[in-house]
CSV table of C-alpha atoms and ligand atoms in Angstrom, one decimal:
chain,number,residue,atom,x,y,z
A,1,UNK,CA,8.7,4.2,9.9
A,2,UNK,CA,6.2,2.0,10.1
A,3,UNK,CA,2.8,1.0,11.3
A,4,UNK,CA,0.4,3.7,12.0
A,5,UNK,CA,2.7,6.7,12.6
A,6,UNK,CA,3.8,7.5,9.2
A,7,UNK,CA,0.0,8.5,9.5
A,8,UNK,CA,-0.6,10.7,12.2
A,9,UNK,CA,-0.6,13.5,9.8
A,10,UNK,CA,-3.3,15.7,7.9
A,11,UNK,CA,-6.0,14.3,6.1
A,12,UNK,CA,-6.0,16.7,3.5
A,13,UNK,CA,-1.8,16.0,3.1
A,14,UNK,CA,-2.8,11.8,2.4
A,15,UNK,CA,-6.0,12.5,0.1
A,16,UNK,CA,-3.6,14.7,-1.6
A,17,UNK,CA,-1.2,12.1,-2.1
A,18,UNK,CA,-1.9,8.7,-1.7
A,19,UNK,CA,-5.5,9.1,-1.2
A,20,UNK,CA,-5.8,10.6,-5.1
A,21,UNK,CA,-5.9,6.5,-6.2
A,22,UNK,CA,-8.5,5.8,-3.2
A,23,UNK,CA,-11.8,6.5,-4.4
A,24,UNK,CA,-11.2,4.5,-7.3
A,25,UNK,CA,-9.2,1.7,-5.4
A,26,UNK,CA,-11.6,1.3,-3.2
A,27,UNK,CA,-14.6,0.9,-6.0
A,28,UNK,CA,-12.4,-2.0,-7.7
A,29,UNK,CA,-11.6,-3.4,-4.4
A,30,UNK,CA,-15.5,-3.6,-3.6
A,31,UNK,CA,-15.9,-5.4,-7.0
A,32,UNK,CA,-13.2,-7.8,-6.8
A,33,UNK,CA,-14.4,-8.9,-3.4
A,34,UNK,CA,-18.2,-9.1,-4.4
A,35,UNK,CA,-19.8,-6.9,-1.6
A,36,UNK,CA,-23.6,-6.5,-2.5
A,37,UNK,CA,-26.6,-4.4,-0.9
A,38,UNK,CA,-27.9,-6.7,2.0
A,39,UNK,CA,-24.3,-7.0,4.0
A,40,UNK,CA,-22.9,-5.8,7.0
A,41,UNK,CA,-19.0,-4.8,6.4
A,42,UNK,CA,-16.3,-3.8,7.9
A,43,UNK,CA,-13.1,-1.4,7.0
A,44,UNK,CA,-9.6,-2.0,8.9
A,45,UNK,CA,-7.7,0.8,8.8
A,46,UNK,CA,-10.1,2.8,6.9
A,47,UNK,CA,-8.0,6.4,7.3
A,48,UNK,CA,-9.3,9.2,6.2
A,49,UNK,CA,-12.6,7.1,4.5
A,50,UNK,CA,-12.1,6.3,1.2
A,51,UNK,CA,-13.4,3.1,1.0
A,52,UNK,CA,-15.4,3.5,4.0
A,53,UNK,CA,-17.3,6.0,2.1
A,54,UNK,CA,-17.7,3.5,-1.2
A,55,UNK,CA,-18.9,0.9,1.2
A,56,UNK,CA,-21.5,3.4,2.7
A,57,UNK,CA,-23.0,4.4,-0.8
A,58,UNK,CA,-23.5,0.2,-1.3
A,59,UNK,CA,-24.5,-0.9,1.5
A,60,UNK,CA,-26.1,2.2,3.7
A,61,UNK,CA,-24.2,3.8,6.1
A,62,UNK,CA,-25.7,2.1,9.1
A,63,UNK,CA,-24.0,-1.1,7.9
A,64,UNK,CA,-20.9,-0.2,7.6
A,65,UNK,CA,-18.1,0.4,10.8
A,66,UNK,CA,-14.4,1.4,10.4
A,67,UNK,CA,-11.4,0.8,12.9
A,68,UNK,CA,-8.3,2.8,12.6
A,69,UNK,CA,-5.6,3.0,14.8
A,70,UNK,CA,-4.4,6.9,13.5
A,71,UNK,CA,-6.8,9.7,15.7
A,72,UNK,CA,-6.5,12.4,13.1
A,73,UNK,CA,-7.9,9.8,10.1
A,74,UNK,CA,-10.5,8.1,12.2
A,75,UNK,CA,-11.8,11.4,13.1
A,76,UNK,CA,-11.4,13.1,9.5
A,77,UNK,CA,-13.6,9.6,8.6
A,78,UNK,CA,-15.8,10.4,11.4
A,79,UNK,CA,-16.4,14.0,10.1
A,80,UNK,CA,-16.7,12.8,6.2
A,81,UNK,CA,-19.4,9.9,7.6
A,82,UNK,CA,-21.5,10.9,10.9
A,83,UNK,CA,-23.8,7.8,10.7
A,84,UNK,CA,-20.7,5.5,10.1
A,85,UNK,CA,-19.2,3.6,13.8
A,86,UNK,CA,-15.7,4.2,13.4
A,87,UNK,CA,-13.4,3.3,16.4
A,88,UNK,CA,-9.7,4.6,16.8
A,89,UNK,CA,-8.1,0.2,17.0
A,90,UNK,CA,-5.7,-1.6,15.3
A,91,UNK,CA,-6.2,-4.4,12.7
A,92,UNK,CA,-4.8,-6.5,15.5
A,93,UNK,CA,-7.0,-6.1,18.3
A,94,UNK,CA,-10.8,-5.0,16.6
A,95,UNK,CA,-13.6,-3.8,19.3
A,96,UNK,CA,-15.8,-5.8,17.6
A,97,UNK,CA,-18.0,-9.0,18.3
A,98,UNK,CA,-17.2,-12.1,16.9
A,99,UNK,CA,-18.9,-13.1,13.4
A,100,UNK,CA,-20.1,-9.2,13.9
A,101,UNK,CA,-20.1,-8.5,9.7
A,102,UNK,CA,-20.7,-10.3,6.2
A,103,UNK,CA,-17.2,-8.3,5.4
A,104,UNK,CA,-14.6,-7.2,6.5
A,105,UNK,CA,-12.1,-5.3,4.2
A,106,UNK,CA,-8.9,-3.5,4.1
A,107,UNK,CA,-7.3,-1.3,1.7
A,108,UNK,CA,-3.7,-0.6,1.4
A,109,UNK,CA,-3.4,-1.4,5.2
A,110,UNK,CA,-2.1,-5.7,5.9
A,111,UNK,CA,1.7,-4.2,5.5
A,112,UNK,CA,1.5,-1.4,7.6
A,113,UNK,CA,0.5,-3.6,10.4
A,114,UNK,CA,2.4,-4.9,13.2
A,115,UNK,CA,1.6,-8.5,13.4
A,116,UNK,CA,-0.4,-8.8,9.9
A,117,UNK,CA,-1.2,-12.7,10.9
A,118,UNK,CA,-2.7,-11.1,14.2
A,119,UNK,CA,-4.8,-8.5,12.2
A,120,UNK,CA,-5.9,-11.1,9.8
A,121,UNK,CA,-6.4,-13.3,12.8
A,122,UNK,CA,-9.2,-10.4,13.7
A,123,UNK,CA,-10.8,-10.1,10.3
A,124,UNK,CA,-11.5,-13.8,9.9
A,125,UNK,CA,-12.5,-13.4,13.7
A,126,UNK,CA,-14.9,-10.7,13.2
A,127,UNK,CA,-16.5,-12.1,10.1
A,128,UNK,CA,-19.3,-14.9,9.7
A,129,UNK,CA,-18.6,-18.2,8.4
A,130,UNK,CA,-19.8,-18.2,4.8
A,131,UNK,CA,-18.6,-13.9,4.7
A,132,UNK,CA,-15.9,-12.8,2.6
A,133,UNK,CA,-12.3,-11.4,4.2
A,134,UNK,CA,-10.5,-8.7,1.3
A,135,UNK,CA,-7.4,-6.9,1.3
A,136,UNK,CA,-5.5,-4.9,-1.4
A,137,UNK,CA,-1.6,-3.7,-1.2
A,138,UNK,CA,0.3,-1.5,-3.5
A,139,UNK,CA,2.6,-3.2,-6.0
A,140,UNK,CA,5.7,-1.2,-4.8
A,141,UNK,CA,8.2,-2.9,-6.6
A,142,UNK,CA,6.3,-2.9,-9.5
A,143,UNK,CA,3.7,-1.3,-11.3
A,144,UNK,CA,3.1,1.3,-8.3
A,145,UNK,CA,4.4,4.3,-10.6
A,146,UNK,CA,4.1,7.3,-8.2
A,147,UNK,CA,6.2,5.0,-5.6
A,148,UNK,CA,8.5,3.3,-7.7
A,149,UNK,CA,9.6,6.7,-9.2
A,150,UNK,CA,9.7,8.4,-5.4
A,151,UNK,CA,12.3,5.5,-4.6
A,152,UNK,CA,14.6,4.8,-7.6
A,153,UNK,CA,15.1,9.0,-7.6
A,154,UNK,CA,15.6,8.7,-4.1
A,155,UNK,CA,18.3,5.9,-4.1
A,156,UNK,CA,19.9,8.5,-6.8
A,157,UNK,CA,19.8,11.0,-4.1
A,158,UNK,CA,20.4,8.8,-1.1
A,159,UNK,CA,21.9,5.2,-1.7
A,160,UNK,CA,22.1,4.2,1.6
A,161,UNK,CA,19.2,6.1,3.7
A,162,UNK,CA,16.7,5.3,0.4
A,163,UNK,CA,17.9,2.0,0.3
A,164,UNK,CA,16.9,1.0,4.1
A,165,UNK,CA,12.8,3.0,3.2
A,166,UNK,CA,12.0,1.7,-0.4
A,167,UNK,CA,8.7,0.3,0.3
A,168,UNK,CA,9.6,-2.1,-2.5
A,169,UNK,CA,12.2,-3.9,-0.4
A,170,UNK,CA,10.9,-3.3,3.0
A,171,UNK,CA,7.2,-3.9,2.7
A,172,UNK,CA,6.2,-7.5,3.6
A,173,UNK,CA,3.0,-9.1,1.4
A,174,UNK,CA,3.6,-6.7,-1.2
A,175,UNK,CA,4.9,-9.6,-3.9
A,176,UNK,CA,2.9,-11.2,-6.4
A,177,UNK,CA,1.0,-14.1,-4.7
A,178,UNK,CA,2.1,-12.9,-1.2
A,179,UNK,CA,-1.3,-11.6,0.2
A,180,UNK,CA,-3.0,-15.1,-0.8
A,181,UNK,CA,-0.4,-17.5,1.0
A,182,UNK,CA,-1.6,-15.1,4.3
A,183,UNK,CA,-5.2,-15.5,3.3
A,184,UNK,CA,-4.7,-19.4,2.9
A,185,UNK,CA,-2.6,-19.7,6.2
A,186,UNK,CA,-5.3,-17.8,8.0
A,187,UNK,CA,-7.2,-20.7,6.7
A,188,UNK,CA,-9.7,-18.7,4.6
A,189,UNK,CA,-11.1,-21.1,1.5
A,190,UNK,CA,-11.8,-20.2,-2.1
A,191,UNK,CA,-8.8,-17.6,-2.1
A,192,UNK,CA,-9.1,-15.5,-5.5
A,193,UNK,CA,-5.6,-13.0,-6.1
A,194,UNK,CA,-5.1,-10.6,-9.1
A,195,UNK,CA,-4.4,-7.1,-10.0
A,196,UNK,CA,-5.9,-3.9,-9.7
A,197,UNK,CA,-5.3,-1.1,-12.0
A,198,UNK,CA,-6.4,2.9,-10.9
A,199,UNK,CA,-5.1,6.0,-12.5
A,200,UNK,CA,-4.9,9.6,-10.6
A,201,UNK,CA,-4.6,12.8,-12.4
A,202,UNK,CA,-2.2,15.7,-11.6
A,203,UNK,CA,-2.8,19.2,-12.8
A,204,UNK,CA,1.1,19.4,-13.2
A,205,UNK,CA,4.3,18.2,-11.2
A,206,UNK,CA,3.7,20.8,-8.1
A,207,UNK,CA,0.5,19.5,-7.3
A,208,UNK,CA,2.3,16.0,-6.9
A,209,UNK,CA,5.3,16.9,-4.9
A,210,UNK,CA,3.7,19.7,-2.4
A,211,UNK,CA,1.5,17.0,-0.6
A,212,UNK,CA,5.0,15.2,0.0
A,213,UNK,CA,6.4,18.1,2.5
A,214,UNK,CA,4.1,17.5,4.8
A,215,UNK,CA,5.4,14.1,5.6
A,216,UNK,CA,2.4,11.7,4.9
A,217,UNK,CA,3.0,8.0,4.5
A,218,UNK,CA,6.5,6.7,4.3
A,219,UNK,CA,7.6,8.4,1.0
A,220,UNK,CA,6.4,12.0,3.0
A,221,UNK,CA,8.4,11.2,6.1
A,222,UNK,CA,11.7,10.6,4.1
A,223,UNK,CA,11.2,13.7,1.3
A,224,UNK,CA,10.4,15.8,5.3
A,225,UNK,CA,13.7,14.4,7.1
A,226,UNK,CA,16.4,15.6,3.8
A,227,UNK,CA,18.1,18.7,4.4
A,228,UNK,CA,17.3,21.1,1.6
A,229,UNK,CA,19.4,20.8,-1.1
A,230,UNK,CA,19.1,16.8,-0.8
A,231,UNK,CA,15.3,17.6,-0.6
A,232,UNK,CA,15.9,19.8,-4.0
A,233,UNK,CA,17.7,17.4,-5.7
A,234,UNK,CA,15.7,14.7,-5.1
A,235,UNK,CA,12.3,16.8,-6.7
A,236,UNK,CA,14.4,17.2,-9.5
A,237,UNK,CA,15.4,13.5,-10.1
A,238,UNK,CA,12.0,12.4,-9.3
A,239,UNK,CA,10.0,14.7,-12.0
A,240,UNK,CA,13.1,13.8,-14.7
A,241,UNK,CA,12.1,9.9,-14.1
A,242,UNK,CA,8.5,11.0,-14.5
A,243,UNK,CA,8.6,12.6,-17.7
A,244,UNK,CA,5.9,15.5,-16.7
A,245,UNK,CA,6.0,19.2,-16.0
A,246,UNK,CA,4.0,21.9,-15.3
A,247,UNK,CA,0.9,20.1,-18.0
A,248,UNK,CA,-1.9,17.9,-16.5
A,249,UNK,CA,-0.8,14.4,-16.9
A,250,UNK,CA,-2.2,11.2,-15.3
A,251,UNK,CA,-0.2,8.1,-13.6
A,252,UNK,CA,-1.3,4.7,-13.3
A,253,UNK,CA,-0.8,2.2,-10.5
A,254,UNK,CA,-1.2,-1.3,-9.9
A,255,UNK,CA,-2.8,-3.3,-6.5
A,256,UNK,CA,-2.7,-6.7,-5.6
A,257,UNK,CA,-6.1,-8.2,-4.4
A,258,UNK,CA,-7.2,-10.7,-2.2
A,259,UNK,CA,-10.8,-12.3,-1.2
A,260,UNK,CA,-11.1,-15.5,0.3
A,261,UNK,CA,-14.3,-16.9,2.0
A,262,UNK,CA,-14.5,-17.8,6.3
A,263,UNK,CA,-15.1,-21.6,6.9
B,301,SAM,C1,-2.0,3.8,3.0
B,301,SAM,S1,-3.1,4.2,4.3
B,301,SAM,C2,-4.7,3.5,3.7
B,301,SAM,C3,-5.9,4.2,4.3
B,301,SAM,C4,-7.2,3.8,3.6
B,301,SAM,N1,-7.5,2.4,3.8
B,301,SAM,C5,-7.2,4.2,2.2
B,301,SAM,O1,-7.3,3.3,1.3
B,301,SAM,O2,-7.1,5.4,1.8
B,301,SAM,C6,-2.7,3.0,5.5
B,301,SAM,C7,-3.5,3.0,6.8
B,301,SAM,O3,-3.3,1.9,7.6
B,301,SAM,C8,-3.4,2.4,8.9
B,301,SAM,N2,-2.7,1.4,9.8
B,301,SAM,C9,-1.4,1.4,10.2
B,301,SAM,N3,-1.2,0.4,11.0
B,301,SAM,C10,-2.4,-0.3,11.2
B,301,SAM,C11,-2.8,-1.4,12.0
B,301,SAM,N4,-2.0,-2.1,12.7
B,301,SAM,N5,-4.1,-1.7,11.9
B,301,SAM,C12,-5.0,-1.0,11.1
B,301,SAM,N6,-4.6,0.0,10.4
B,301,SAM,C13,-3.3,0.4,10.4
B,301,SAM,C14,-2.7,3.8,8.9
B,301,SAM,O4,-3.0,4.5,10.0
B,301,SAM,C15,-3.4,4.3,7.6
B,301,SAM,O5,-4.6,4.9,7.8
């Protein structure tokens, strides 16, 4: 599954999952880029508003828009941030005038697009010459522990079905360095790459798994689409390769950044 439909799913289901490492993402994101009070930015694929709403406490709401191709995120963004402009478009077709921002940023979005040279295409297009274009992306086959765990217990579980979803295979710019060849090819100057490390806290194994069931983001849809006992299995294998249980623990995870300047 891929592109925006593993998406078209509850707000409440992402921020529960996924969404947990957000708010905190999308701080270190801001810093990593250098987006100061005085711009005009711009979030691609914004969902539910994470970073949307870190770039609206910076910079003032009125100078910030959102695009986001899944209805049910760009209107739980809508809801979370009234004075925002957030239009329901892909990365690869932005309603947006050209040199329209300062910045334009996305978070966790370049490999869910469908043509990621068409959506950067767009960013660079929608940005100023002199403004700064920023992307982060999960390190999946890395240092992305919550996923990394989900798919080796899975390929215990499911060789061949797990082996065709990990996100750490099947996820394109998701490599060390990867994201900064795109930035270069898009011919963006003064490309700067490195990692980004958030932490998310769970009050105990349940409150990790249950946002799963309800089929959010890749790892949701395949945990939704086992039968039962694969389904049961598979929670088991996945909280023994965590090492937690019913006690509060916390789980790290690593991002790859990018920020490169528009000629
Ligand atoms: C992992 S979520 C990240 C959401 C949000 N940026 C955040 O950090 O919480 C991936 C997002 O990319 C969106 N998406 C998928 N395909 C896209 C595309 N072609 N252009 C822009 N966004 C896309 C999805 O709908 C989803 O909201």
């Amino acid at each position: 599954m891929a592109g925006a439909e593993a998406f078209r799913t509850s707000a409440d289901a992402y921020d529960r999952h996924i969404g947990r490492y957000a708010p905190q993402l999308a701080a270190a994101l801001i810093e990593f880029a250098g987006i100061e009070p005085g711009m005009r930015a711009l979030d691609v694929g914004c969902g539910p508003g994470a970073l949307t709403t870190a770039l609206a406490e910076r910079l003032g709401a009125a100078n910030v828009c959102a695009a986001e191709p899944s209805e049910p995120f760009a209107e739980a963004c809508r809801a979370r941030l009234p004075e925002v402009q957030v239009e329901v478009a892909p990365a690869e077709s932005l309603p947006f005038a050209d040199d329209a921002f300062d910045a334009a940023l996305s978070q966790l979005v370049v490999n869910f697009m469908r043509d990621a040279e068409a959506g950067m295409g767009e960013m660079v297009r929608v940005t100023r010459p002199g403004g700064v274009v920023a992307s982060c992306v999960w390190d999946y086959a890395g240092e992305m522990t919550l996923l990394r765990a989900f798919w080796d217990s899975a390929r215990e579980i499911d060789p061949e079905r797990a082996a065709a979803a990990d996100e750490g295979v099947v996820m394109r710019w998701c490599g060390e360095g990867e994201l900064a060849e795109l930035w270069r090819s898009a011919g963006l100057r003064r490309v700067r790459f490195g990692p980004l490390v958030v932490r998310a806290s769970y009050a105990g194994f349940e409150d990790l798994w249950a946002p799963l069931l309800a089929g959010v983001a890749p790892s949701g849809a395949f945990c939704k689409a086992l039968d039962e006992d694969r389904r049961a299995a598979l929670r088991d294998a996945f909280q023994r390769r965590l090492e937690v249980g019913d006690a509060p623990f916390e789980l790290t995870a690593r991002a790859w950044a990018v920020a490169g300047t528009v000629p």
